[in-house]
Amino acid sequence: QESSSSGSSSSGSSSASNEKADVKRKKKDNGESAAASEVLPVPQETSKLDHLTPPEEGIQRFLWAADETGPLGLRFSGGFPPLILAVIPDSFAAKKGVPPNFEVHAINGHALVPQNHEKVMSGLKMRPVALDVRPQGWKPREKVKELERKREREEAERQARVEKEEKRREQVAQEVAEQAEREAAERAVREAQERQERAELERRAREAKAKQKAKEEEFEKALTADPPELRKAANDLMEANYGSAGELKGRRGLP
């Protein structure tokens, strides 16, 4: 009896330990199954857009969420950067207000340049996606500032050239005026000298004429003092042809 009682007690204790082990095993299995049944959050692809910096001034950004699958609703031109030729009515792009005739600036932050062709094309097929567009002729602010500085520099250089040219023209005009003034003064001196010389010549001519007239008058007086026959003979002699024979009558001693 003692042996049977001891065997029964040992079997009872082993069964109890087995039950406890089963309970622990069940708890462990339940814990593992519960952990296995939990759905871990899958990181959305929006995390890929977290690195995007705010768009520059003049750039418009449009976002397609992860559930907005399908075509964007845009028709692009070829080349880089592509131009939005058309926005399909009732599409995601139309609902978001994507403007036509704008250039595509970037896809998911990647600039539209040939080097980023693969990244851009793969980005367009993924969701979410960020589309940055810009008006035609847009330039970065730094580029605009650089162009403004260049225009200001060119304008300052042009203004300096204009001022230099104006000074040169003023100097030339002043030199021309001074030259004209000198020439006018020299011309006035020459004209005064010429008038003085003409007056002197006229005076000498008048004096010579007066002397000649006085001689003629004195000669006439001398002629009038001779007898009429001698004056007539002198006149005939003066009017005769050279080498012709002449006959003089009158005062003795005449040849």
mmCIF file of C-alpha atoms in Angstrom:
data_model
loop_
_atom_site.group_PDB
_atom_site.id
_atom_site.type_symbol
_atom_site.label_atom_id
_atom_site.label_comp_id
_atom_site.label_asym_id
_atom_site.label_seq_id
_atom_site.Cartn_x
_atom_site.Cartn_y
_atom_site.Cartn_z
ATOM 1 C CA GLN A 1 0.000 0.000 0.000
ATOM 2 C CA GLU A 2 2.793 2.383 0.827
ATOM 3 C CA SER A 3 4.387 1.665 -2.514
ATOM 4 C CA SER A 4 1.143 2.263 -4.376
ATOM 5 C CA SER A 5 0.515 5.484 -2.530
ATOM 6 C CA SER A 6 4.032 6.682 -3.252
ATOM 7 C CA GLY A 7 3.620 5.855 -6.946
ATOM 8 C CA SER A 8 0.308 7.621 -7.120
ATOM 9 C CA SER A 9 1.776 10.722 -5.525
ATOM 10 C CA SER A 10 4.715 10.775 -7.902
ATOM 11 C CA SER A 11 2.437 10.412 -10.878
ATOM 12 C CA GLY A 12 0.230 13.243 -9.629
ATOM 13 C CA SER A 13 3.154 15.572 -9.206
ATOM 14 C CA SER A 14 4.435 14.793 -12.697
ATOM 15 C CA SER A 15 1.044 15.393 -14.215
ATOM 16 C CA ALA A 16 0.837 18.745 -12.415
ATOM 17 C CA SER A 17 4.233 19.776 -13.716
ATOM 18 C CA ASN A 18 3.184 18.718 -17.177
ATOM 19 C CA GLU A 19 0.092 20.886 -16.943
ATOM 20 C CA LYS A 20 2.172 23.866 -15.852
ATOM 21 C CA ALA A 21 4.554 23.284 -18.754
ATOM 22 C CA ASP A 22 1.600 23.084 -21.137
ATOM 23 C CA VAL A 23 0.231 26.344 -19.775
ATOM 24 C CA LYS A 24 3.589 28.066 -20.235
ATOM 25 C CA ARG A 25 3.930 26.614 -23.690
ATOM 26 C CA LYS A 26 0.433 27.778 -24.610
ATOM 27 C CA LYS A 27 1.172 31.287 -23.287
ATOM 28 C CA LYS A 28 4.376 31.368 -25.257
ATOM 29 C CA ASP A 29 2.637 30.156 -28.407
ATOM 30 C CA ASN A 30 -0.151 32.681 -27.895
ATOM 31 C CA GLY A 31 2.435 35.457 -27.475
ATOM 32 C CA GLU A 32 4.279 34.443 -30.591
ATOM 33 C CA SER A 33 1.085 34.144 -32.597
ATOM 34 C CA ALA A 34 -0.051 37.543 -31.340
ATOM 35 C CA ALA A 35 3.257 39.081 -32.250
ATOM 36 C CA ALA A 36 3.080 37.383 -35.624
ATOM 37 C CA SER A 37 -0.477 38.636 -36.220
ATOM 38 C CA GLU A 38 0.522 42.278 -35.596
ATOM 39 C CA VAL A 39 0.874 44.321 -38.926
ATOM 40 C CA LEU A 40 3.996 46.399 -38.758
ATOM 41 C CA PRO A 41 3.570 49.833 -40.384
ATOM 42 C CA VAL A 42 5.167 49.839 -43.814
ATOM 43 C CA PRO A 43 6.858 53.176 -44.386
ATOM 44 C CA GLN A 44 5.038 55.017 -47.115
ATOM 45 C CA GLU A 45 6.967 56.402 -50.084
ATOM 46 C CA THR A 46 6.102 59.853 -48.823
ATOM 47 C CA SER A 47 9.247 59.518 -46.770
ATOM 48 C CA LYS A 48 11.121 59.797 -50.054
ATOM 49 C CA LEU A 49 9.759 63.303 -50.482
ATOM 50 C CA ASP A 50 10.731 64.469 -47.021
ATOM 51 C CA HIS A 51 14.082 65.612 -48.325
ATOM 52 C CA LEU A 52 12.521 68.079 -50.751
ATOM 53 C CA THR A 53 13.268 71.687 -50.009
ATOM 54 C CA PRO A 54 10.580 74.315 -50.612
ATOM 55 C CA PRO A 55 10.388 75.346 -54.259
ATOM 56 C CA GLU A 56 12.148 78.488 -55.372
ATOM 57 C CA GLU A 57 10.257 81.668 -56.079
ATOM 58 C CA GLY A 58 8.250 81.282 -59.269
ATOM 59 C CA ILE A 59 8.215 77.468 -59.083
ATOM 60 C CA GLN A 60 4.873 75.688 -58.504
ATOM 61 C CA ARG A 61 4.824 72.253 -56.864
ATOM 62 C CA PHE A 62 2.086 69.639 -57.317
ATOM 63 C CA LEU A 63 1.937 66.398 -55.314
ATOM 64 C CA TRP A 64 0.379 63.055 -56.236
ATOM 65 C CA ALA A 65 -0.417 60.921 -53.186
ATOM 66 C CA ALA A 66 0.304 57.217 -52.931
ATOM 67 C CA ASP A 67 -3.328 56.319 -53.726
ATOM 68 C CA GLU A 68 -3.464 58.589 -56.791
ATOM 69 C CA THR A 69 -2.291 55.955 -59.188
ATOM 70 C CA GLY A 70 -2.649 55.989 -62.925
ATOM 71 C CA PRO A 71 -1.640 58.566 -65.505
ATOM 72 C CA LEU A 72 -0.749 62.047 -64.346
ATOM 73 C CA GLY A 73 -2.990 63.569 -66.980
ATOM 74 C CA LEU A 74 -0.280 65.554 -68.765
ATOM 75 C CA ARG A 75 1.137 65.535 -72.267
ATOM 76 C CA PHE A 76 4.791 66.591 -72.511
ATOM 77 C CA SER A 77 7.003 67.722 -75.349
ATOM 78 C CA GLY A 78 10.373 66.186 -76.089
ATOM 79 C CA GLY A 79 13.710 67.638 -75.081
ATOM 80 C CA PHE A 80 14.960 69.107 -71.821
ATOM 81 C CA PRO A 81 13.251 70.664 -70.074
ATOM 82 C CA PRO A 82 9.966 69.246 -71.414
ATOM 83 C CA LEU A 83 7.024 71.576 -71.940
ATOM 84 C CA ILE A 84 3.513 70.738 -70.747
ATOM 85 C CA LEU A 85 1.696 70.706 -74.054
ATOM 86 C CA ALA A 86 -1.733 69.835 -72.676
ATOM 87 C CA VAL A 87 -3.584 68.985 -69.447
ATOM 88 C CA ILE A 88 -6.073 66.133 -69.888
ATOM 89 C CA PRO A 89 -9.568 67.172 -68.688
ATOM 90 C CA ASP A 90 -10.879 65.512 -65.499
ATOM 91 C CA SER A 91 -7.420 64.078 -64.774
ATOM 92 C CA PHE A 92 -5.431 64.380 -61.569
ATOM 93 C CA ALA A 93 -3.389 67.156 -63.137
ATOM 94 C CA ALA A 94 -6.505 69.086 -64.181
ATOM 95 C CA LYS A 95 -8.003 68.750 -60.687
ATOM 96 C CA LYS A 96 -4.765 69.951 -59.120
ATOM 97 C CA GLY A 97 -4.600 72.965 -61.449
ATOM 98 C CA VAL A 98 -1.366 72.152 -63.251
ATOM 99 C CA PRO A 99 -0.952 74.964 -65.796
ATOM 100 C CA PRO A 100 -0.304 74.165 -69.473
ATOM 101 C CA ASN A 101 2.572 75.725 -71.427
ATOM 102 C CA PHE A 102 4.773 75.551 -68.327
ATOM 103 C CA GLU A 103 8.154 73.834 -68.289
ATOM 104 C CA VAL A 104 8.817 70.857 -66.028
ATOM 105 C CA HIS A 105 11.400 72.023 -63.519
ATOM 106 C CA ALA A 106 11.954 68.908 -61.397
ATOM 107 C CA ILE A 107 10.512 65.484 -60.515
ATOM 108 C CA ASN A 108 10.897 64.492 -56.859
ATOM 109 C CA GLY A 109 13.544 67.173 -56.537
ATOM 110 C CA HIS A 110 15.579 65.956 -59.515
ATOM 111 C CA ALA A 111 16.185 68.664 -62.086
ATOM 112 C CA LEU A 112 15.044 68.012 -65.643
ATOM 113 C CA VAL A 113 18.461 67.548 -67.215
ATOM 114 C CA PRO A 114 19.699 64.682 -69.410
ATOM 115 C CA GLN A 115 21.859 63.325 -66.573
ATOM 116 C CA ASN A 116 18.720 62.687 -64.443
ATOM 117 C CA HIS A 117 16.718 60.988 -67.207
ATOM 118 C CA GLU A 118 16.479 57.585 -65.533
ATOM 119 C CA LYS A 119 15.648 59.003 -62.090
ATOM 120 C CA VAL A 120 12.982 61.252 -63.547
ATOM 121 C CA MET A 121 11.347 58.555 -65.658
ATOM 122 C CA SER A 122 11.257 56.093 -62.746
ATOM 123 C CA GLY A 123 9.947 58.817 -60.451
ATOM 124 C CA LEU A 124 7.015 59.535 -62.753
ATOM 125 C CA LYS A 125 5.878 55.903 -62.452
ATOM 126 C CA MET A 126 6.020 55.907 -58.640
ATOM 127 C CA ARG A 127 3.605 57.304 -56.131
ATOM 128 C CA PRO A 128 3.786 59.649 -54.390
ATOM 129 C CA VAL A 129 5.451 61.989 -56.827
ATOM 130 C CA ALA A 130 6.258 65.686 -56.689
ATOM 131 C CA LEU A 131 6.061 67.689 -59.908
ATOM 132 C CA ASP A 132 7.685 71.142 -59.999
ATOM 133 C CA VAL A 133 6.825 73.372 -62.955
ATOM 134 C CA ARG A 134 7.994 76.818 -63.968
ATOM 135 C CA PRO A 135 6.899 79.443 -66.497
ATOM 136 C CA GLN A 136 8.817 79.613 -69.741
ATOM 137 C CA GLY A 137 11.875 81.834 -69.486
ATOM 138 C CA TRP A 138 12.111 81.386 -65.710
ATOM 139 C CA LYS A 139 15.565 81.786 -64.206
ATOM 140 C CA PRO A 140 16.831 81.130 -60.654
ATOM 141 C CA ARG A 141 16.934 84.087 -58.319
ATOM 142 C CA GLU A 142 20.725 83.988 -58.199
ATOM 143 C CA LYS A 143 20.805 83.926 -61.991
ATOM 144 C CA VAL A 144 18.350 86.814 -62.103
ATOM 145 C CA LYS A 145 20.470 88.757 -59.629
ATOM 146 C CA GLU A 146 23.577 87.963 -61.657
ATOM 147 C CA LEU A 147 21.850 89.155 -64.828
ATOM 148 C CA GLU A 148 20.683 92.289 -63.030
ATOM 149 C CA ARG A 149 24.218 92.956 -61.811
ATOM 150 C CA LYS A 150 25.478 92.354 -65.348
ATOM 151 C CA ARG A 151 22.867 94.734 -66.776
ATOM 152 C CA GLU A 152 23.725 97.337 -64.142
ATOM 153 C CA ARG A 153 27.424 96.921 -64.924
ATOM 154 C CA GLU A 154 26.784 97.171 -68.655
ATOM 155 C CA GLU A 155 24.508 100.181 -68.109
ATOM 156 C CA ALA A 156 27.191 101.874 -65.986
ATOM 157 C CA GLU A 157 29.783 101.150 -68.670
ATOM 158 C CA ARG A 158 27.418 102.449 -71.359
ATOM 159 C CA GLN A 159 26.697 105.564 -69.309
ATOM 160 C CA ALA A 160 30.434 106.087 -68.812
ATOM 161 C CA ARG A 161 30.974 105.767 -72.566
ATOM 162 C CA VAL A 162 28.134 108.216 -73.220
ATOM 163 C CA GLU A 163 29.573 110.719 -70.760
ATOM 164 C CA LYS A 164 33.041 110.269 -72.263
ATOM 165 C CA GLU A 165 31.646 110.767 -75.746
ATOM 166 C CA GLU A 166 29.714 113.850 -74.630
ATOM 167 C CA LYS A 167 32.871 115.304 -73.085
ATOM 168 C CA ARG A 168 34.805 114.510 -76.247
ATOM 169 C CA ARG A 169 32.163 116.198 -78.385
ATOM 170 C CA GLU A 170 32.098 119.198 -76.071
ATOM 171 C CA GLN A 171 35.886 119.412 -76.288
ATOM 172 C CA VAL A 172 35.774 119.100 -80.085
ATOM 173 C CA ALA A 173 33.044 121.736 -80.273
ATOM 174 C CA GLN A 174 35.062 124.024 -78.028
ATOM 175 C CA GLU A 175 38.188 123.486 -80.133
ATOM 176 C CA VAL A 176 36.211 124.157 -83.313
ATOM 177 C CA ALA A 177 34.744 127.324 -81.785
ATOM 178 C CA GLU A 178 38.171 128.479 -80.638
ATOM 179 C CA GLN A 179 39.631 127.714 -84.074
ATOM 180 C CA ALA A 180 36.797 129.609 -85.745
ATOM 181 C CA GLU A 181 37.367 132.524 -83.373
ATOM 182 C CA ARG A 182 41.094 132.537 -84.141
ATOM 183 C CA GLU A 183 40.441 132.356 -87.865
ATOM 184 C CA ALA A 184 37.910 135.183 -87.603
ATOM 185 C CA ALA A 185 40.423 137.311 -85.702
ATOM 186 C CA GLU A 186 43.162 136.506 -88.232
ATOM 187 C CA ARG A 187 40.777 137.252 -91.083
ATOM 188 C CA ALA A 188 39.847 140.570 -89.486
ATOM 189 C CA VAL A 189 43.529 141.454 -89.142
ATOM 190 C CA ARG A 190 44.175 140.487 -92.777
ATOM 191 C CA GLU A 191 41.191 142.465 -93.987
ATOM 192 C CA ALA A 192 42.262 145.509 -91.968
ATOM 193 C CA GLN A 193 45.785 145.176 -93.362
ATOM 194 C CA GLU A 194 44.441 144.786 -96.894
ATOM 195 C CA ARG A 195 42.247 147.874 -96.458
ATOM 196 C CA GLN A 196 45.223 149.765 -95.164
ATOM 197 C CA GLU A 197 47.350 148.614 -98.103
ATOM 198 C CA ARG A 198 44.608 149.527 -100.571
ATOM 199 C CA ALA A 199 44.256 152.924 -98.961
ATOM 200 C CA GLU A 200 48.010 153.405 -99.214
ATOM 201 C CA LEU A 201 48.014 152.360 -102.867
ATOM 202 C CA GLU A 202 45.099 154.655 -103.616
ATOM 203 C CA ARG A 203 46.887 157.506 -101.870
ATOM 204 C CA ARG A 204 50.048 156.883 -103.871
ATOM 205 C CA ALA A 205 48.024 156.618 -107.058
ATOM 206 C CA ARG A 206 46.315 159.913 -106.316
ATOM 207 C CA GLU A 207 49.652 161.550 -105.565
ATOM 208 C CA ALA A 208 51.176 160.141 -108.752
ATOM 209 C CA LYS A 209 48.156 161.272 -110.730
ATOM 210 C CA ALA A 210 48.336 164.723 -109.180
ATOM 211 C CA LYS A 211 52.045 164.964 -110.025
ATOM 212 C CA GLN A 212 51.377 163.782 -113.562
ATOM 213 C CA LYS A 213 48.599 166.300 -113.932
ATOM 214 C CA ALA A 214 50.845 169.036 -112.576
ATOM 215 C CA LYS A 215 53.528 168.087 -115.108
ATOM 216 C CA GLU A 216 50.995 168.059 -117.894
ATOM 217 C CA GLU A 217 49.681 171.436 -116.832
ATOM 218 C CA GLU A 218 53.245 172.797 -116.630
ATOM 219 C CA PHE A 219 53.964 171.353 -120.057
ATOM 220 C CA GLU A 220 50.810 172.889 -121.429
ATOM 221 C CA LYS A 221 51.836 176.225 -119.990
ATOM 222 C CA ALA A 222 55.238 175.871 -121.583
ATOM 223 C CA LEU A 223 53.619 175.052 -124.905
ATOM 224 C CA THR A 224 51.310 178.006 -124.708
ATOM 225 C CA ALA A 225 54.336 180.245 -124.238
ATOM 226 C CA ASP A 226 55.758 179.158 -127.661
ATOM 227 C CA PRO A 227 54.585 180.823 -130.852
ATOM 228 C CA PRO A 228 51.626 179.236 -132.691
ATOM 229 C CA GLU A 229 53.806 178.196 -135.650
ATOM 230 C CA LEU A 230 56.109 176.214 -133.332
ATOM 231 C CA ARG A 231 53.194 174.508 -131.559
ATOM 232 C CA LYS A 232 51.722 173.575 -134.950
ATOM 233 C CA ALA A 233 55.035 172.155 -136.077
ATOM 234 C CA ALA A 234 55.366 170.174 -132.855
ATOM 235 C CA ASN A 235 51.862 168.752 -133.287
ATOM 236 C CA ASP A 236 52.533 167.821 -136.895
ATOM 237 C CA LEU A 237 55.749 166.140 -135.852
ATOM 238 C CA MET A 238 54.011 164.147 -133.172
ATOM 239 C CA GLU A 239 51.268 163.013 -135.521
ATOM 240 C CA ALA A 240 53.617 162.121 -138.421
ATOM 241 C CA ASN A 241 54.492 158.498 -139.164
ATOM 242 C CA TYR A 242 57.794 157.203 -137.933
ATOM 243 C CA GLY A 243 60.568 157.727 -140.531
ATOM 244 C CA SER A 244 58.513 160.057 -142.739
ATOM 245 C CA ALA A 245 60.023 163.334 -143.928
ATOM 246 C CA GLY A 246 58.679 166.503 -142.413
ATOM 247 C CA GLU A 247 59.127 170.137 -143.318
ATOM 248 C CA LEU A 248 59.298 172.739 -140.641
ATOM 249 C CA LYS A 249 59.032 176.415 -141.295
ATOM 250 C CA GLY A 250 59.452 179.114 -138.842
ATOM 251 C CA ARG A 251 62.086 180.038 -136.345
ATOM 252 C CA ARG A 252 65.649 180.069 -137.512
ATOM 253 C CA GLY A 253 67.829 177.383 -136.164
ATOM 254 C CA LEU A 254 65.243 174.553 -136.273
ATOM 255 C CA PRO A 255 66.510 171.471 -138.061
#
